[in-house]
Amino acid sequence: RRVLFRSNIESMESEINEYKELLKNEPICSITFNPLTTIIKENGKVKVVPCCGHIFKSDILDQWLSSKSTCPCCRQRVQRDRIILLKN
């Protein structure tokens, strides 16, 4: 049995609120949580899975899809020819 202290709960709530703020202000990679503008600036490529709207750093999604045919986050079936590539 695990005991949660108030300080742990407050810390988790704080972290959750930070991610919520990030999502309000700028889209982020669904795996790394890096802002998309940073990813595009550094690597130049971001991919969007249109069936669910999840966004990924291009090479992360490519690696996942090399062995699976679903979204890494929600497991919806992905049609590779419908993936949207965003680049700078």
C-alpha positions as protocol buffer text, in pm:
chain_id: "A"
residue {
  index: 1
  type: ARG
  ca { x: 0 y: 0 z: 0 }
}
residue {
  index: 2
  type: ARG
  ca { x: 134 y: 339 z: -101 }
}
residue {
  index: 3
  type: VAL
  ca { x: 92 y: 654 z: 104 }
}
residue {
  index: 4
  type: LEU
  ca { x: 77 y: 992 z: -69 }
}
residue {
  index: 5
  type: PHE
  ca { x: 177 y: 1295 z: 130 }
}
residue {
  index: 6
  type: ARG
  ca { x: 19 y: 1633 z: 68 }
}
residue {
  index: 7
  type: SER
  ca { x: 354 y: 1769 z: -60 }
}
residue {
  index: 8
  type: ASN
  ca { x: 370 y: 1491 z: -321 }
}
residue {
  index: 9
  type: ILE
  ca { x: 16 y: 1562 z: -438 }
}
residue {
  index: 10
  type: GLU
  ca { x: 85 y: 1936 z: -459 }
}
residue {
  index: 11
  type: SER
  ca { x: 402 y: 1869 z: -657 }
}
residue {
  index: 12
  type: MET
  ca { x: 212 y: 1647 z: -903 }
}
residue {
  index: 13
  type: GLU
  ca { x: -62 y: 1908 z: -937 }
}
residue {
  index: 14
  type: SER
  ca { x: 199 y: 2174 z: -1008 }
}
residue {
  index: 15
  type: GLU
  ca { x: 360 y: 1961 z: -1280 }
}
residue {
  index: 16
  type: ILE
  ca { x: 23 y: 1886 z: -1439 }
}
residue {
  index: 17
  type: ASN
  ca { x: -62 y: 2256 z: -1441 }
}
residue {
  index: 18
  type: GLU
  ca { x: 270 y: 2336 z: -1613 }
}
residue {
  index: 19
  type: TYR
  ca { x: 189 y: 2091 z: -1894 }
}
residue {
  index: 20
  type: LYS
  ca { x: -161 y: 2237 z: -1925 }
}
residue {
  index: 21
  type: GLU
  ca { x: -10 y: 2584 z: -1968 }
}
residue {
  index: 22
  type: LEU
  ca { x: 230 y: 2454 z: -2233 }
}
residue {
  index: 23
  type: LEU
  ca { x: -61 y: 2304 z: -2424 }
}
residue {
  index: 24
  type: LYS
  ca { x: -253 y: 2632 z: -2411 }
}
residue {
  index: 25
  type: ASN
  ca { x: 34 y: 2837 z: -2545 }
}
residue {
  index: 26
  type: GLU
  ca { x: 203 y: 2612 z: -2798 }
}
residue {
  index: 27
  type: PRO
  ca { x: 160 y: 2260 z: -2937 }
}
residue {
  index: 28
  type: ILE
  ca { x: 414 y: 2008 z: -2812 }
}
residue {
  index: 29
  type: CYS
  ca { x: 543 y: 1667 z: -2922 }
}
residue {
  index: 30
  type: SER
  ca { x: 318 y: 1400 z: -2773 }
}
residue {
  index: 31
  type: ILE
  ca { x: 622 y: 1192 z: -2671 }
}
residue {
  index: 32
  type: THR
  ca { x: 902 y: 1433 z: -2577 }
}
residue {
  index: 33
  type: PHE
  ca { x: 680 y: 1729 z: -2472 }
}
residue {
  index: 34
  type: ASN
  ca { x: 919 y: 1961 z: -2655 }
}
residue {
  index: 35
  type: PRO
  ca { x: 755 y: 2268 z: -2813 }
}
residue {
  index: 36
  type: LEU
  ca { x: 702 y: 2227 z: -3186 }
}
residue {
  index: 37
  type: THR
  ca { x: 879 y: 2552 z: -3270 }
}
residue {
  index: 38
  type: THR
  ca { x: 1191 y: 2418 z: -3098 }
}
residue {
  index: 39
  type: ILE
  ca { x: 1169 y: 2086 z: -3283 }
}
residue {
  index: 40
  type: ILE
  ca { x: 1121 y: 2256 z: -3619 }
}
residue {
  index: 41
  type: LYS
  ca { x: 1406 y: 2500 z: -3550 }
}
residue {
  index: 42
  type: GLU
  ca { x: 1647 y: 2219 z: -3448 }
}
residue {
  index: 43
  type: ASN
  ca { x: 1539 y: 1933 z: -3676 }
}
residue {
  index: 44
  type: GLY
  ca { x: 1311 y: 2088 z: -3932 }
}
residue {
  index: 45
  type: LYS
  ca { x: 1043 y: 1818 z: -3931 }
}
residue {
  index: 46
  type: VAL
  ca { x: 726 y: 1745 z: -3733 }
}
residue {
  index: 47
  type: LYS
  ca { x: 453 y: 1497 z: -3822 }
}
residue {
  index: 48
  type: VAL
  ca { x: 83 y: 1512 z: -3739 }
}
residue {
  index: 49
  type: VAL
  ca { x: -136 y: 1201 z: -3725 }
}
residue {
  index: 50
  type: PRO
  ca { x: -464 y: 1334 z: -3867 }
}
residue {
  index: 51
  type: CYS
  ca { x: -695 y: 1062 z: -3735 }
}
residue {
  index: 52
  type: CYS
  ca { x: -627 y: 1170 z: -3375 }
}
residue {
  index: 53
  type: GLY
  ca { x: -433 y: 1497 z: -3403 }
}
residue {
  index: 54
  type: HIS
  ca { x: -129 y: 1381 z: -3207 }
}
residue {
  index: 55
  type: ILE
  ca { x: 193 y: 1558 z: -3305 }
}
residue {
  index: 56
  type: PHE
  ca { x: 540 y: 1405 z: -3303 }
}
residue {
  index: 57
  type: LYS
  ca { x: 900 y: 1479 z: -3383 }
}
residue {
  index: 58
  type: SER
  ca { x: 937 y: 1320 z: -3727 }
}
residue {
  index: 59
  type: ASP
  ca { x: 1206 y: 1063 z: -3648 }
}
residue {
  index: 60
  type: ILE
  ca { x: 1027 y: 946 z: -3332 }
}
residue {
  index: 61
  type: LEU
  ca { x: 708 y: 871 z: -3525 }
}
residue {
  index: 62
  type: ASP
  ca { x: 904 y: 708 z: -3809 }
}
residue {
  index: 63
  type: GLN
  ca { x: 1081 y: 478 z: -3564 }
}
residue {
  index: 64
  type: TRP
  ca { x: 750 y: 380 z: -3403 }
}
residue {
  index: 65
  type: LEU
  ca { x: 577 y: 318 z: -3736 }
}
residue {
  index: 66
  type: SER
  ca { x: 863 y: 98 z: -3858 }
}
residue {
  index: 67
  type: SER
  ca { x: 722 y: -179 z: -3639 }
}
residue {
  index: 68
  type: LYS
  ca { x: 364 y: -72 z: -3562 }
}
residue {
  index: 69
  type: SER
  ca { x: 67 y: 72 z: -3748 }
}
residue {
  index: 70
  type: THR
  ca { x: -95 y: 267 z: -3464 }
}
residue {
  index: 71
  type: CYS
  ca { x: -51 y: 605 z: -3298 }
}
residue {
  index: 72
  type: PRO
  ca { x: 204 y: 582 z: -3014 }
}
residue {
  index: 73
  type: CYS
  ca { x: -30 y: 774 z: -2780 }
}
residue {
  index: 74
  type: CYS
  ca { x: -384 y: 656 z: -2841 }
}
residue {
  index: 75
  type: ARG
  ca { x: -327 y: 342 z: -3052 }
}
residue {
  index: 76
  type: GLN
  ca { x: -565 y: 449 z: -3327 }
}
residue {
  index: 77
  type: ARG
  ca { x: -481 y: 289 z: -3659 }
}
residue {
  index: 78
  type: VAL
  ca { x: -259 y: 518 z: -3868 }
}
residue {
  index: 79
  type: GLN
  ca { x: -276 y: 543 z: -4245 }
}
residue {
  index: 80
  type: ARG
  ca { x: 82 y: 635 z: -4335 }
}
residue {
  index: 81
  type: ASP
  ca { x: -15 y: 809 z: -4657 }
}
residue {
  index: 82
  type: ARG
  ca { x: -232 y: 1053 z: -4458 }
}
residue {
  index: 83
  type: ILE
  ca { x: 36 y: 1167 z: -4211 }
}
residue {
  index: 84
  type: ILE
  ca { x: 100 y: 1540 z: -4242 }
}
residue {
  index: 85
  type: LEU
  ca { x: 463 y: 1656 z: -4254 }
}
residue {
  index: 86
  type: LEU
  ca { x: 538 y: 2006 z: -4125 }
}
residue {
  index: 87
  type: LYS
  ca { x: 882 y: 2149 z: -4196 }
}
residue {
  index: 88
  type: ASN
  ca { x: 1050 y: 2487 z: -4184 }
}
